[in-house]
Amino acid sequence: MNQAVLILIKPDGLKKSLTGNILTRLSETKLEIVAAKMVRVSQGLAEEHYRHLKDKPFFKEIIKYLQGELHDRKKVMALVYWGKDAIKKCRDLAGATNPEEADPTSIRGSYGRITTSGIYENVIHVSSNEPEAEREIKLWFGPDEIIVDLYPAKEVVQKELRSMLWA
Ligand code: ADP
């Protein structure tokens, strides 16, 4: 079954210059990249992304982590991969959430660490299931930024919309 999955290369992945390695590992899946961009993550976006963890003691720290405040890299790379069993293939390659428990050959097992304050810095996010993938992809991308029609969309004309054009 074809699926879409949101991948984030988190600020530690970018700071450690792992973008190429991670994309190479993900290319083993033979999935198609249907969207990609660099994002400066607002507090609101980070909190919405991790809303299922808002009662956890580490919530504040992972919001700072995703915003890049722990790594002096205030950006993440967001991608959507698409194809057969995309979620399982990407999660298998990513490895377990805790990098110490992750298979050592997985992306998190190879490159992740636990900080002295106990945060799992695991270099990559992968959506956990189809409903979460849809929620996350709609949170991080607009329909115009994805080169296939993943979910129903509607066309609207926004007159007062402020946007930047090349000068
Ligand atoms: P995943 O990213 O594997 O889907 P979660 O959504 O449960 O896992 O957690 C989101 C992120 O929060 C993790 O990727 C990790 O960076 C951090 N995290 C999760 N659980 C813990 C924990 N027990 N202690 C510290 N950090 C954690």
Short mmCIF file of C-alpha atoms and ligand atoms in Angstrom, two decimals:
data_model
loop_
_atom_site.label_atom_id
_atom_site.label_comp_id
_atom_site.label_asym_id
_atom_site.label_seq_id
_atom_site.Cartn_x
_atom_site.Cartn_y
_atom_site.Cartn_z
CA MET A 1 0.00 0.00 0.00
CA ASN A 2 1.37 3.40 -0.98
CA GLN A 3 1.82 5.77 1.96
CA ALA A 4 3.28 9.19 2.65
CA VAL A 5 5.56 9.85 5.62
CA LEU A 6 7.02 13.02 7.10
CA ILE A 7 10.77 12.98 7.71
CA LEU A 8 12.52 15.75 9.64
CA ILE A 9 16.28 16.03 9.80
CA LYS A 10 16.49 17.65 13.23
CA PRO A 11 18.95 20.43 14.19
CA ASP A 12 21.53 17.96 15.58
CA GLY A 13 21.51 16.11 12.24
CA LEU A 14 22.15 19.39 10.42
CA LYS A 15 24.84 20.54 12.87
CA LYS A 16 26.66 17.22 12.55
CA SER A 17 26.59 17.54 8.70
CA LEU A 18 24.59 14.35 8.42
CA THR A 19 22.10 15.48 5.75
CA GLY A 20 23.87 13.61 2.94
CA ASN A 21 24.38 10.45 4.99
CA ILE A 22 20.74 10.41 6.12
CA LEU A 23 19.37 10.97 2.60
CA THR A 24 21.68 8.24 1.30
CA ARG A 25 20.41 5.83 3.97
CA LEU A 26 16.80 6.75 3.15
CA SER A 27 17.44 6.17 -0.57
CA GLU A 28 17.85 2.45 0.31
CA THR A 29 14.05 2.40 0.67
CA LYS A 30 13.60 3.26 -3.06
CA LEU A 31 10.78 5.58 -1.99
CA GLU A 32 10.06 8.79 -3.87
CA ILE A 33 10.74 12.24 -2.36
CA VAL A 34 7.61 14.29 -3.14
CA ALA A 35 8.38 17.40 -1.02
CA ALA A 36 11.44 18.95 0.63
CA LYS A 37 12.33 22.27 2.25
CA MET A 38 14.33 23.98 5.01
CA VAL A 39 12.14 25.31 7.83
CA ARG A 40 12.74 27.82 10.61
CA VAL A 41 10.59 26.24 13.31
CA SER A 42 8.36 28.52 15.38
CA GLN A 43 7.43 27.59 18.94
CA GLY A 44 3.83 27.12 17.76
CA LEU A 45 4.85 24.67 15.01
CA ALA A 46 7.07 22.68 17.38
CA GLU A 47 4.36 22.53 20.05
CA GLU A 48 1.75 21.41 17.54
CA HIS A 49 4.09 18.79 16.09
CA TYR A 50 4.76 17.28 19.53
CA ARG A 51 1.29 17.92 20.97
CA HIS A 52 0.92 14.23 21.96
CA LEU A 53 3.83 14.73 24.39
CA LYS A 54 2.68 17.95 26.04
CA ASP A 55 2.30 16.33 29.47
CA LYS A 56 5.77 14.76 29.45
CA PRO A 57 8.47 16.21 31.72
CA PHE A 58 10.79 16.63 28.71
CA PHE A 59 8.23 18.54 26.58
CA LYS A 60 9.81 22.00 27.00
CA GLU A 61 13.25 20.64 26.14
CA ILE A 62 12.14 18.85 22.95
CA ILE A 63 10.42 22.05 21.79
CA LYS A 64 13.73 23.90 22.21
CA TYR A 65 15.51 20.98 20.54
CA LEU A 66 13.24 21.02 17.47
CA GLN A 67 13.57 24.81 17.25
CA GLY A 68 17.35 24.45 17.16
CA GLU A 69 17.99 26.26 20.41
CA LEU A 70 20.23 23.47 21.70
CA HIS A 71 22.37 23.39 18.55
CA ASP A 72 22.76 26.93 17.28
CA ARG A 73 21.07 25.72 14.06
CA LYS A 74 17.63 27.26 13.95
CA LYS A 75 16.30 25.11 11.15
CA VAL A 76 15.23 21.61 10.21
CA MET A 77 14.96 19.90 6.83
CA ALA A 78 11.45 18.60 6.19
CA LEU A 79 10.72 15.97 3.53
CA VAL A 80 7.82 13.83 2.45
CA TYR A 81 8.63 10.34 1.18
CA TRP A 82 6.01 8.40 -0.71
CA GLY A 83 5.64 4.78 -1.80
CA LYS A 84 4.91 1.23 -0.71
CA ASP A 85 4.98 0.74 3.10
CA ALA A 86 6.80 4.07 3.43
CA ILE A 87 6.22 4.44 7.18
CA LYS A 88 7.56 1.03 8.18
CA LYS A 89 10.52 1.26 5.79
CA CYS A 90 11.56 4.69 7.13
CA ARG A 91 10.97 3.82 10.79
CA ASP A 92 13.01 0.63 10.43
CA LEU A 93 15.89 2.63 8.96
CA ALA A 94 15.55 5.33 11.65
CA GLY A 95 15.65 2.87 14.56
CA ALA A 96 14.21 3.15 18.08
CA THR A 97 13.40 6.52 19.70
CA ASN A 98 16.09 6.00 22.35
CA PRO A 99 19.38 6.08 20.42
CA GLU A 100 21.04 3.82 23.03
CA GLU A 101 18.41 1.16 22.36
CA ALA A 102 18.33 1.66 18.59
CA ASP A 103 19.92 -0.94 16.35
CA PRO A 104 23.52 0.30 15.98
CA THR A 105 23.27 0.15 12.18
CA SER A 106 20.12 2.32 12.14
CA ILE A 107 20.30 6.10 11.62
CA ARG A 108 19.55 6.87 15.27
CA GLY A 109 21.81 4.05 16.49
CA SER A 110 24.66 5.37 14.36
CA TYR A 111 24.33 9.09 15.00
CA GLY A 112 22.07 9.73 18.02
CA ARG A 113 23.00 10.40 21.63
CA ILE A 114 21.37 11.10 24.99
CA THR A 115 22.34 14.50 26.37
CA THR A 116 23.52 14.98 29.95
CA SER A 117 20.07 16.47 30.69
CA GLY A 118 18.45 13.26 29.38
CA ILE A 119 17.03 14.37 26.01
CA TYR A 120 17.17 11.82 23.22
CA GLU A 121 18.93 13.63 20.37
CA ASN A 122 18.09 11.21 17.63
CA VAL A 123 18.79 13.30 14.47
CA ILE A 124 15.62 12.37 12.59
CA HIS A 125 11.85 12.34 12.98
CA VAL A 126 9.67 9.80 11.15
CA SER A 127 5.86 9.79 11.39
CA SER A 128 4.61 6.87 13.46
CA ASN A 129 1.44 5.84 11.58
CA GLU A 130 -0.85 6.94 8.73
CA PRO A 131 -3.14 9.32 10.67
CA GLU A 132 -0.10 10.96 12.28
CA ALA A 133 1.65 11.19 8.90
CA GLU A 134 -1.35 12.99 7.42
CA ARG A 135 -1.62 15.36 10.39
CA GLU A 136 2.11 16.12 10.33
CA ILE A 137 2.39 16.53 6.55
CA LYS A 138 -0.55 18.98 6.59
CA LEU A 139 1.12 20.83 9.46
CA TRP A 140 4.52 21.20 7.76
CA PHE A 141 3.52 21.55 4.08
CA GLY A 142 0.87 23.26 2.00
CA PRO A 143 -0.71 21.41 -0.96
CA ASP A 144 1.33 23.53 -3.42
CA GLU A 145 4.61 22.32 -1.92
CA ILE A 146 3.97 18.63 -2.58
CA ILE A 147 4.34 17.38 -6.14
CA VAL A 148 1.62 14.71 -5.92
CA ASP A 149 -1.98 15.01 -4.73
CA LEU A 150 -1.80 13.30 -1.35
CA TYR A 151 -4.94 14.65 0.31
CA PRO A 152 -7.99 16.58 -0.90
CA ALA A 153 -7.27 20.32 -1.27
CA LYS A 154 -9.25 23.36 -2.29
CA GLU A 155 -8.31 26.41 -4.32
CA VAL A 156 -8.85 29.79 -2.67
CA VAL A 157 -8.08 33.33 -3.84
CA GLN A 158 -6.58 35.34 -0.99
CA LYS A 159 -6.65 39.04 -1.86
CA GLU A 160 -4.93 40.59 1.16
CA LEU A 161 -2.31 37.85 1.46
CA ARG A 162 1.15 39.35 2.06
CA SER A 163 4.02 37.49 0.42
CA MET A 164 7.57 38.17 -0.83
CA LEU A 165 8.42 38.42 -4.55
CA TRP A 166 11.89 38.75 -6.06
CA ALA A 167 12.76 42.47 -6.39
P1 ADP B 1 9.51 9.29 17.93
O1 ADP B 1 10.30 10.55 17.57
O2 ADP B 1 10.38 8.04 17.85
O3 ADP B 1 8.21 9.14 17.17
P2 ADP B 1 8.15 10.36 20.30
O4 ADP B 1 7.15 11.03 19.41
O5 ADP B 1 7.64 9.55 21.45
O6 ADP B 1 9.14 9.40 19.49
O7 ADP B 1 9.13 11.45 20.93
C1 ADP B 1 9.46 12.64 20.24
C2 ADP B 1 10.90 13.01 20.54
O8 ADP B 1 11.03 13.36 21.93
C3 ADP B 1 11.89 11.87 20.34
O9 ADP B 1 12.28 11.72 18.99
C4 ADP B 1 13.02 12.28 21.24
O10 ADP B 1 13.83 13.29 20.64
C5 ADP B 1 12.28 12.89 22.42
N1 ADP B 1 11.98 11.90 23.48
C6 ADP B 1 11.02 10.95 23.44
N2 ADP B 1 10.98 10.23 24.58
C7 ADP B 1 11.93 10.76 25.38
C8 ADP B 1 12.38 10.45 26.72
N3 ADP B 1 11.83 9.47 27.45
N4 ADP B 1 13.40 11.18 27.23
C9 ADP B 1 13.94 12.17 26.50
N5 ADP B 1 13.57 12.52 25.23
C10 ADP B 1 12.58 11.82 24.68
#
